[in-house]
Amino acid sequence: MKVHVFGNSPSPAVATYGLRRTAQAGEGEFGEDAKRFVERDFYVDDALKSMPTASEAIDLLQRTQGMLATANLRLHKIASSSAEGIQHVGFILGKAKLAPQPEHTISRLELCGAVLATEVAELILDELDVKLDAVKFYTDSKVVLGYINNQTRRFYTYISNRVERIRRSTQPEQWNYVPTDQNPADLATRSVPASLLKQTIWLTGPAFLLRCDSGPCTTKETFGLIEPEPDKEIRPQVTTFVTDV
């Protein structure tokens, strides 16, 4: 029989027999461990194997692929649970907010963007059925980072309410600085042709997210208030002197 009949009652047995005969015939050229892998770790056309290192697993798979190819059997659709596997940055949700009228100051607009990021993160965490190890926020405004990290000064109501909203759901340690030219959110307010959108960092994310051994994702700075004295959003400090008579 030269044709494998799909759906035939003995099909699983025929497939298993074909795999094992191929493994036995290829043992001399591809190794005894490749033969044992096919004989002991395959169930019909699926295989599951644990190896000490990723390099050993790759070597075994390559030899097994070569062995099965001699019988026109293609071993493919390979998945790994290695922590050093394929890294991917995916776009889940984006939201932009128009500047209100009358116009706000730049610091207020940037802070509103941080509030929006907090709300989007809450929505995603609520909808995803996946436990996330960490959630990080990035902004190109060091003024906003100073507001969020502030422990010493008091703000007027507008800033105070929004900082409280951010810190209700996040910790200051989660907030990081990203240079403006690497900030995807900037594209939301700039004109980008639809034909070029797929190639922008709005969808792919900045390159440093895939290189977390360097760049903004590893640089942890301490952010203080930027020029607090002339900042009209910060309440002035009042010093009281007491004299005993």
XYZ file of N, CA and C in Angstrom:
735
model
N 0.852 -1.195 0.000
C 0.000 0.000 0.000
C 0.889 1.246 0.000
N 0.711 2.119 -0.979
C 1.536 3.312 -1.107
C 0.807 4.582 -0.691
N -0.482 4.473 -0.413
C -1.277 5.637 -0.035
C -1.872 5.395 1.339
N -1.685 6.374 2.255
C -2.256 6.264 3.593
C -3.690 6.786 3.545
N -4.651 5.945 3.841
C -6.070 6.301 3.746
C -6.483 7.060 5.000
N -6.810 8.333 4.822
C -7.213 9.151 5.964
C -8.593 8.706 6.460
N -8.732 8.540 7.769
C -10.006 8.159 8.362
C -10.206 6.663 8.457
N -9.298 5.900 7.890
C -9.411 4.445 7.980
C -9.200 4.012 9.432
N -9.881 2.975 9.866
C -9.823 2.535 11.267
C -8.403 2.278 11.767
N -7.553 1.591 11.000
C -6.194 1.342 11.499
C -5.216 2.475 11.215
N -5.687 3.655 10.827
C -4.791 4.753 10.465
C -3.781 5.090 11.561
N -4.183 5.242 12.844
C -3.183 5.544 13.880
C -2.101 4.472 13.981
N -2.506 3.213 13.887
C -1.526 2.130 13.982
C -0.581 2.145 12.791
N -1.109 2.414 11.611
C -0.273 2.474 10.409
C 0.712 3.638 10.512
N 0.247 4.789 11.003
C 1.122 5.951 11.154
C 2.238 5.669 12.151
N 1.891 5.059 13.274
C 2.896 4.725 14.286
C 3.912 3.732 13.743
N 3.431 2.746 13.012
C 4.331 1.756 12.415
C 5.298 2.425 11.436
N 4.773 3.326 10.618
C 5.626 4.018 9.657
C 6.692 4.862 10.339
N 6.320 5.562 11.412
C 7.286 6.368 12.154
C 8.392 5.497 12.741
N 8.004 4.400 13.354
C 8.993 3.551 14.029
C 9.911 2.852 13.036
N 9.391 2.414 11.908
C 10.246 1.801 10.896
C 11.246 2.820 10.352
N 10.796 4.062 10.184
C 11.693 5.120 9.722
C 12.786 5.384 10.752
N 12.414 5.387 12.044
C 13.392 5.612 13.109
C 14.414 4.485 13.164
N 13.956 3.263 13.030
C 14.871 2.118 13.055
C 15.839 2.157 11.877
N 15.328 2.536 10.721
C 16.180 2.588 9.530
C 17.191 3.730 9.603
N 16.857 4.792 10.316
C 17.747 5.949 10.373
C 18.621 6.021 11.601
N 18.574 5.005 12.465
C 19.345 5.043 13.706
C 20.837 5.202 13.448
N 21.373 4.463 12.489
C 22.808 4.517 12.230
C 23.277 5.888 11.795
N 22.486 6.591 10.993
C 22.895 7.897 10.468
C 22.559 9.044 11.400
N 21.417 8.974 12.097
C 20.945 10.120 12.873
C 21.053 9.939 14.381
N 21.429 8.763 14.849
C 21.668 8.573 16.273
C 20.594 7.774 16.983
N 21.040 7.092 18.038
C 20.121 6.252 18.811
C 19.107 7.087 19.588
N 19.514 8.307 20.026
C 18.584 9.146 20.790
C 17.446 9.669 19.916
N 17.717 9.914 18.624
C 16.651 10.328 17.709
C 15.663 9.188 17.500
N 16.191 7.967 17.388
C 15.317 6.791 17.252
C 14.459 6.624 18.502
N 15.062 6.768 19.679
C 14.320 6.606 20.928
C 13.279 7.713 21.085
N 13.611 8.916 20.631
C 12.664 10.034 20.684
C 11.390 9.703 19.911
N 11.537 9.141 18.720
C 10.373 8.791 17.901
C 9.613 7.619 18.510
N 10.328 6.650 19.040
C 9.675 5.445 19.565
C 8.992 5.677 20.908
N 9.554 6.548 21.747
C 9.056 6.664 23.119
C 8.281 7.951 23.399
N 8.503 9.003 22.610
C 7.928 10.307 22.949
C 6.915 10.823 21.936
N 6.530 9.995 20.988
C 5.500 10.368 20.010
C 4.178 9.700 20.364
N 3.089 10.443 20.210
C 1.751 9.854 20.279
C 1.071 10.180 18.958
N 0.935 9.175 18.110
C 0.458 9.340 16.736
C 1.381 10.344 16.024
N 0.946 11.603 15.841
C 1.799 12.561 15.134
C 2.218 13.736 16.014
N 2.101 13.591 17.329
C 2.534 14.628 18.264
C 3.664 14.091 19.133
N 4.578 14.976 19.502
C 5.711 14.573 20.338
C 5.893 15.562 21.477
N 6.338 15.058 22.621
C 6.618 15.899 23.782
C 7.914 15.410 24.413
N 8.872 16.324 24.566
C 10.188 15.936 25.065
C 10.768 17.059 25.904
N 11.391 16.700 27.024
C 12.070 17.671 27.870
C 13.573 17.445 27.772
N 14.304 18.528 27.555
C 15.757 18.453 27.412
C 16.420 19.409 28.405
N 17.653 19.096 28.834
C 18.344 19.958 29.808
C 18.601 21.375 29.301
N 18.934 21.505 28.012
C 19.239 22.824 27.457
C 18.550 23.001 26.113
N 18.389 24.263 25.708
C 17.765 24.560 24.419
C 18.625 24.066 23.262
N 19.947 24.157 23.392
C 20.831 23.715 22.306
C 20.721 22.212 22.073
N 20.585 21.431 23.147
C 20.411 19.984 22.997
C 19.078 19.664 22.324
N 18.029 20.418 22.691
C 16.717 20.195 22.077
C 16.753 20.517 20.585
N 17.422 21.608 20.218
C 17.526 21.982 18.800
C 18.277 20.920 18.014
N 19.376 20.419 18.590
C 20.164 19.386 17.906
C 19.335 18.122 17.680
N 18.595 17.692 18.708
C 17.767 16.491 18.577
C 16.676 16.695 17.529
N 16.035 17.860 17.536
C 14.974 18.128 16.564
C 15.507 18.158 15.136
N 16.662 18.751 14.945
C 17.228 18.822 13.594
C 17.564 17.433 13.062
N 18.127 16.584 13.922
C 18.448 15.223 13.477
C 17.185 14.401 13.246
N 16.169 14.614 14.090
C 14.906 13.892 13.904
C 14.205 14.348 12.630
N 14.252 15.637 12.343
C 13.679 16.140 11.088
C 14.359 15.501 9.886
N 15.682 15.416 9.937
C 16.414 14.792 8.837
C 16.082 13.325 8.683
N 15.925 12.641 9.804
C 15.607 11.217 9.775
C 14.220 10.969 9.180
N 13.233 11.729 9.629
C 11.870 11.538 9.129
C 11.732 11.986 7.677
N 12.566 12.941 7.263
C 12.504 13.410 5.875
C 12.880 12.315 4.886
N 13.643 11.315 5.329
C 14.004 10.212 4.426
C 12.778 9.394 4.025
N 11.697 9.502 4.811
C 10.454 8.800 4.488
C 9.368 9.787 4.064
N 9.799 10.998 3.667
C 8.857 12.048 3.248
C 7.889 12.445 4.361
N 8.362 12.381 5.604
C 7.580 12.830 6.757
C 8.187 14.147 7.248
N 7.355 15.176 7.378
C 7.854 16.507 7.751
C 7.513 16.811 9.202
N 8.542 16.970 10.015
C 8.362 17.338 11.416
C 8.370 18.866 11.505
N 7.236 19.457 11.899
C 7.130 20.915 11.934
C 6.187 21.325 13.056
N 5.857 22.616 13.109
C 5.029 23.200 14.171
C 5.625 22.889 15.540
N 6.824 23.391 15.749
C 7.572 23.124 16.974
C 7.385 24.285 17.947
N 7.077 23.973 19.199
C 6.901 24.984 20.241
C 7.820 24.670 21.405
N 8.299 25.724 22.070
C 9.209 25.559 23.198
C 8.712 26.369 24.385
N 8.968 25.855 25.583
C 8.614 26.589 26.798
C 9.818 27.322 27.370
N 10.885 27.426 26.599
C 12.093 28.100 27.065
C 11.817 29.573 27.320
N 12.377 30.088 28.426
C 12.229 31.511 28.742
C 12.967 32.383 27.743
N 13.864 31.787 26.964
C 14.622 32.526 25.959
C 14.044 32.297 24.570
N 12.773 32.020 24.508
C 12.127 31.756 23.226
C 11.895 33.025 22.434
N 10.983 32.959 21.496
C 10.727 34.098 20.614
C 10.099 35.244 21.409
N 10.676 36.414 21.287
C 10.136 37.600 21.938
C 9.233 38.343 20.962
N 8.137 38.829 21.485
C 7.178 39.496 20.603
C 6.510 40.638 21.351
N 6.385 41.753 20.680
C 5.645 42.895 21.214
C 4.350 43.002 20.431
N 3.231 42.894 21.118
C 1.936 42.922 20.448
C 1.121 44.143 20.837
N 0.367 44.652 19.891
C -0.522 45.791 20.131
C -1.874 45.244 20.586
N -2.318 45.619 21.762
C -3.594 45.143 22.302
C -4.656 46.235 22.241
N -4.327 47.400 22.728
C -5.316 48.478 22.791
C -4.602 49.821 22.790
N -5.122 50.735 22.016
C -4.589 52.093 21.999
C -5.722 53.093 22.132
N -5.446 54.184 22.809
C -6.483 55.196 22.993
C -5.822 56.567 23.072
N -6.344 57.506 22.331
C -5.830 58.877 22.343
C -6.903 59.809 22.885
N -6.464 60.884 23.486
C -7.397 61.836 24.083
C -7.144 63.222 23.503
N -8.203 63.858 23.006
C -8.072 65.193 22.442
C -7.885 66.223 23.551
N -7.121 67.243 23.251
C -6.910 68.312 24.222
C -8.217 69.061 24.447
N -8.594 69.292 25.699
C -9.871 69.969 25.991
C -9.797 71.464 25.700
N -10.948 72.076 25.621
C -11.068 73.530 25.478
C -11.733 74.078 26.740
N -11.265 75.159 27.342
C -10.066 75.904 26.939
C -8.796 75.081 27.141
N -7.743 75.500 26.469
C -6.513 74.732 26.488
C -5.915 74.647 27.890
N -5.338 73.459 28.167
C -4.646 73.254 29.433
C -3.154 73.499 29.230
N -2.444 73.590 30.339
C -0.989 73.675 30.265
C -0.431 72.322 29.816
N 0.807 72.319 29.324
C 1.435 71.086 28.856
C 1.512 70.057 29.978
N 1.863 70.507 31.174
C 1.986 69.566 32.293
C 0.649 68.914 32.615
N -0.441 69.678 32.533
C -1.766 69.101 32.786
C -2.145 68.093 31.707
N -1.850 68.416 30.441
C -2.161 67.489 29.348
C -1.367 66.198 29.492
N -0.085 66.316 29.827
C 0.752 65.127 30.005
C 0.236 64.277 31.164
N -0.211 64.925 32.232
C -0.731 64.183 33.380
C -2.040 63.484 33.026
N -2.885 64.130 32.213
C -4.120 63.483 31.751
C -3.788 62.242 30.924
N -2.703 62.304 30.149
C -2.267 61.135 29.396
C -1.858 59.997 30.313
N -1.217 60.325 31.430
C -0.829 59.295 32.396
C -2.056 58.667 33.052
N -3.071 59.486 33.335
C -4.328 58.951 33.876
C -4.974 58.005 32.868
N -4.979 58.394 31.590
C -5.543 57.547 30.540
C -4.793 56.223 30.452
N -3.466 56.255 30.570
C -2.674 55.022 30.547
C -3.056 54.109 31.706
N -3.295 54.694 32.866
C -3.713 53.909 34.028
C -5.061 53.244 33.781
N -5.999 53.978 33.213
C -7.333 53.432 32.946
C -7.279 52.321 31.897
N -6.463 52.504 30.857
C -6.316 51.469 29.827
C -5.701 50.212 30.426
N -4.700 50.379 31.293
C -4.066 49.223 31.937
C -5.074 48.459 32.795
N -5.915 49.177 33.522
C -6.942 48.522 34.337
C -7.894 47.710 33.465
N -8.289 48.273 32.326
C -9.199 47.577 31.412
C -8.558 46.303 30.867
N -7.304 46.399 30.437
C -6.613 45.236 29.870
C -6.432 44.149 30.925
N -6.021 44.526 32.125
C -5.823 43.544 33.192
C -7.129 42.855 33.559
N -8.228 43.593 33.470
C -9.528 43.011 33.796
C -10.005 42.050 32.712
N -9.687 42.351 31.453
C -10.181 41.545 30.338
C -9.294 40.339 30.030
N -8.004 40.452 30.264
C -7.096 39.348 29.940
C -7.215 38.227 30.963
N -7.279 36.998 30.481
C -7.276 35.840 31.373
C -5.851 35.310 31.531
N -4.909 36.213 31.619
C -3.495 35.853 31.730
C -2.905 36.614 32.906
N -2.176 35.907 33.762
C -1.519 36.559 34.892
C -0.232 37.209 34.401
N -0.121 38.503 34.574
C 1.052 39.238 34.116
C 2.071 39.352 35.247
N 3.334 39.140 34.912
C 4.396 39.227 35.917
C 4.692 40.672 36.301
N 4.553 41.578 35.364
C 4.872 42.983 35.648
C 4.118 43.889 34.682
N 3.791 45.075 35.158
C 3.164 46.104 34.324
C 4.003 47.368 34.470
N 4.450 47.907 33.346
C 5.262 49.117 33.360
C 4.596 50.213 32.534
N 4.817 51.435 32.952
C 4.293 52.599 32.246
C 5.469 53.480 31.813
N 5.335 54.065 30.624
C 6.388 54.937 30.101
C 5.793 56.282 29.696
N 6.494 57.336 30.024
C 6.101 58.677 29.610
C 7.354 59.474 29.268
N 7.215 60.414 28.341
C 8.366 61.251 27.996
C 8.345 62.578 28.752
N 7.497 62.667 29.774
C 7.394 63.890 30.572
C 8.014 63.670 31.955
N 9.159 64.282 32.190
C 9.780 64.173 33.510
C 9.020 64.994 34.549
N 8.254 65.982 34.094
C 7.408 66.740 35.017
C 6.360 65.820 35.630
N 5.711 65.010 34.788
C 4.703 64.062 35.274
C 5.339 63.033 36.199
N 6.508 62.541 35.844
C 7.197 61.571 36.703
C 7.531 62.191 38.054
N 7.872 63.473 38.050
C 8.115 64.159 39.314
C 6.852 64.274 40.145
N 5.717 64.569 39.493
C 4.440 64.630 40.208
C 4.102 63.277 40.845
N 4.261 62.204 40.074
C 3.880 60.870 40.556
C 4.774 60.417 41.701
N 6.056 60.776 41.644
C 7.007 60.344 42.672
C 7.086 61.297 43.858
N 6.374 62.403 43.797
C 6.474 63.422 44.841
C 6.052 62.890 46.212
N 6.849 63.213 47.225
C 6.532 62.844 48.604
C 6.596 64.046 49.551
N 6.981 65.205 49.036
C 7.283 66.323 49.934
C 6.404 67.555 49.759
N 5.851 67.764 48.581
C 5.099 68.990 48.328
C 3.627 68.690 48.079
N 2.791 69.721 48.250
C 1.354 69.596 48.016
C 0.991 70.279 46.704
N 0.001 69.685 46.012
C -0.450 70.236 44.731
C -1.795 70.936 44.898
N -2.104 71.772 43.910
C -3.460 72.310 43.837
C -4.400 71.209 43.344
N -5.706 71.459 43.435
C -6.715 70.408 43.284
C -6.601 69.618 41.985
N -6.434 70.300 40.851
C -6.435 69.605 39.550
C -5.351 68.533 39.497
N -4.130 68.900 39.831
C -3.017 67.952 39.796
C -3.162 66.918 40.903
N -3.561 67.365 42.079
C -3.679 66.460 43.225
C -4.647 65.315 42.947
N -5.815 65.634 42.367
C -6.814 64.596 42.086
C -6.298 63.574 41.081
N -5.589 64.028 40.075
C -5.113 63.105 39.035
C -3.921 62.274 39.504
N -3.067 62.856 40.300
C -1.973 62.068 40.876
C -2.535 61.001 41.813
N -3.546 61.380 42.583
C -4.183 60.402 43.480
C -4.821 59.276 42.684
N -5.423 59.609 41.534
C -6.039 58.580 40.677
C -4.980 57.617 40.141
N -3.842 58.143 39.741
C -2.768 57.298 39.221
C -2.211 56.394 40.315
N -1.970 56.958 41.481
C -1.340 56.182 42.556
C -2.311 55.238 43.246
N -3.601 55.414 42.985
C -4.578 54.465 43.512
C -4.419 53.093 42.857
N -3.982 53.072 41.594
C -3.880 51.821 40.840
C -2.447 51.397 40.549
N -1.502 52.307 40.657
C -0.119 51.984 40.302
C 0.829 52.458 41.394
N 2.054 51.976 41.311
C 3.111 52.407 42.210
C 4.095 53.295 41.440
N 4.717 54.263 42.097
C 5.686 55.113 41.395
C 6.795 54.313 40.714
N 7.167 53.154 41.292
C 8.232 52.338 40.713
C 7.868 51.781 39.341
N 6.577 51.750 39.017
C 6.149 51.232 37.716
C 6.315 52.250 36.591
N 6.555 53.491 36.950
C 6.614 54.559 35.945
C 8.048 54.823 35.537
N 8.266 54.917 34.218
C 9.605 55.063 33.658
C 9.625 56.166 32.603
N 10.822 56.645 32.353
C 11.004 57.684 31.333
C 11.389 57.052 30.004
N 10.804 57.563 28.912
C 11.161 57.141 27.561
C 11.433 58.398 26.736
N 12.526 58.432 25.976
C 12.788 59.597 25.123
C 11.648 59.820 24.133
N 11.409 61.061 23.790
C 10.287 61.404 22.914
C 10.329 60.661 21.589
N 11.533 60.504 21.009
C 11.625 59.848 19.701
C 11.374 58.349 19.767
N 11.261 57.785 20.986
C 10.959 56.365 21.142
C 9.595 56.140 21.791
N 8.805 57.182 21.878
C 7.503 57.109 22.542
C 6.391 56.873 21.517
N 5.778 55.678 21.486
C 4.731 55.389 20.498
C 3.524 56.310 20.619
N 3.225 56.774 21.832
C 2.023 57.583 22.045
C 2.064 58.890 21.266
N 3.251 59.374 20.934
C 3.339 60.625 20.186
C 2.707 60.517 18.803
N 2.694 59.307 18.243
C 2.126 59.132 16.905
C 0.613 59.329 16.884
N -0.029 59.235 18.050
C -1.484 59.392 18.102
C -1.915 60.806 17.749
N -1.022 61.770 17.930
C -1.371 63.163 17.651
C -0.613 63.715 16.449
N 0.006 62.835 15.671
C 0.743 63.265 14.484
C 0.152 62.614 13.245
N 0.328 63.251 12.128
C -0.213 62.729 10.874
C 0.683 61.619 10.335
N 0.124 60.396 10.283
C 0.849 59.247 9.743
C -0.018 58.613 8.660
N 0.468 58.482 7.427
C -0.328 57.842 6.370
C -0.710 56.417 6.755
N -1.930 56.021 6.432
C -2.404 54.679 6.780
C -1.510 53.594 6.195
N -0.930 53.855 5.024
C -0.078 52.856 4.372
C 1.211 52.604 5.137
N 1.604 53.549 5.994
C 2.848 53.415 6.751
C 2.617 53.024 8.203
N 1.368 52.929 8.621
C 1.061 52.713 10.031
C 1.629 51.405 10.562
N 1.610 50.352 9.736
C 2.084 49.046 10.198
C 3.575 49.042 10.502
N 4.316 49.980 9.916
C 5.757 50.025 10.134
C 6.154 50.991 11.254
N 5.181 51.574 11.937
C 5.495 52.539 12.988
C 5.541 51.858 14.349
N 6.161 52.535 15.316
C 6.244 51.982 16.669
C 4.900 52.041 17.390
N 3.888 52.669 16.789
C 2.539 52.644 17.382
C 2.038 51.208 17.487
N 2.366 50.364 16.505
C 1.923 48.968 16.501
C 3.012 48.005 16.952
N 4.258 48.290 16.613
C 5.335 47.338 16.914
C 6.020 47.604 18.242
N 5.844 48.804 18.779
C 6.529 49.154 20.013
C 7.964 49.576 19.750
N 8.559 50.344 20.660
C 9.949 50.768 20.487
C 10.901 49.584 20.569
N 12.027 49.690 19.889
C 12.967 48.571 19.787
C 13.524 48.153 21.137
N 13.630 49.070 22.095
C 14.264 48.709 23.362
C 13.465 47.674 24.156
N 12.171 47.514 23.859
C 11.375 46.511 24.564
C 11.858 45.091 24.273
N 12.502 44.891 23.126
C 13.054 43.582 22.779
C 14.508 43.447 23.204
N 15.070 44.501 23.761
C 16.460 44.458 24.213
C 16.502 44.954 25.650
N 15.921 44.187 26.540
C 15.807 44.660 27.915
C 17.101 44.519 28.711
N 18.225 44.233 28.020
C 19.516 44.296 28.691
C 20.114 45.696 28.582
N 19.401 46.590 27.880
C 19.872 47.965 27.733
C 18.682 48.858 27.426
N 18.910 50.171 27.503
C 17.848 51.099 27.135
C 16.971 51.499 28.305
N 15.872 52.202 28.038
C 14.996 52.725 29.087
C 14.410 51.667 30.000
N 14.259 50.409 29.518
C 13.608 49.410 30.369
C 14.525 48.918 31.480
N 15.820 49.237 31.440
C 16.727 48.836 32.510
C 17.206 50.028 33.331
N 17.007 51.227 32.822
C 17.484 52.423 33.514
C 16.423 52.898 34.496
N 16.712 52.741 35.775
C 15.765 53.171 36.795
C 16.267 54.456 37.432
N 15.573 55.534 37.172
C 15.958 56.833 37.693
C 15.048 57.225 38.854
N 15.541 58.147 39.648
C 14.732 58.752 40.697
C 14.297 60.129 40.203
N 13.008 60.332 40.127
C 12.488 61.566 39.528
C 11.975 62.502 40.614
N 12.538 63.694 40.635
C 12.077 64.716 41.558
C 11.253 65.755 40.827
N 10.706 66.679 41.566
C 9.921 67.757 40.967
C 10.829 68.660 40.135
N 10.352 69.049 38.958
C 11.107 69.927 38.070
C 10.778 71.384 38.400
N 11.761 72.111 38.920
C 11.593 73.526 39.274
C 10.298 73.760 40.060
N 10.206 73.229 41.255
C 8.946 73.336 42.016
C 8.551 74.759 42.406
N 9.523 75.636 42.573
C 9.176 76.986 43.047
C 8.362 77.779 42.027
N 8.759 77.839 40.738
C 7.931 78.586 39.773
C 6.741 77.795 39.236
N 6.630 76.512 39.573
C 5.533 75.682 39.062
C 4.223 76.111 39.721
N 3.283 76.610 38.914
C 2.023 77.122 39.446
C 1.076 76.023 39.912
N 1.401 74.758 39.621
C 0.547 73.654 40.063
C 0.901 73.197 41.476
N 2.015 73.670 42.004
C 2.492 73.247 43.319
C 2.223 74.350 44.331
N 1.626 73.972 45.430
C 1.347 74.952 46.478
C 2.663 75.467 47.071
N 2.720 76.742 47.376
C 3.947 77.279 47.988
C 4.142 76.723 49.390
N 5.400 76.594 49.755
C 5.699 76.143 51.103
C 5.557 77.307 52.078
N 4.988 76.995 53.219
C 4.808 78.013 54.253
C 5.637 77.611 55.460
N 6.473 78.505 55.894
C 7.324 78.239 57.053
C 6.797 79.030 58.244
N 6.602 78.355 59.334
C 6.098 78.993 60.549
C 7.175 78.936 61.625
N 7.446 80.063 62.227
C 8.420 80.129 63.307
C 7.678 80.339 64.623
N 8.061 79.618 65.611
C 7.448 79.745 66.930
C 8.514 80.223 67.915
N 8.160 81.227 68.667
C 9.102 81.765 69.653
C 8.478 81.672 71.039
N 9.207 81.113 71.938
C 8.746 81.058 73.321
C 9.189 82.326 74.042
N 8.229 82.954 74.749
C 8.541 84.175 75.498
C 8.542 83.851 76.982
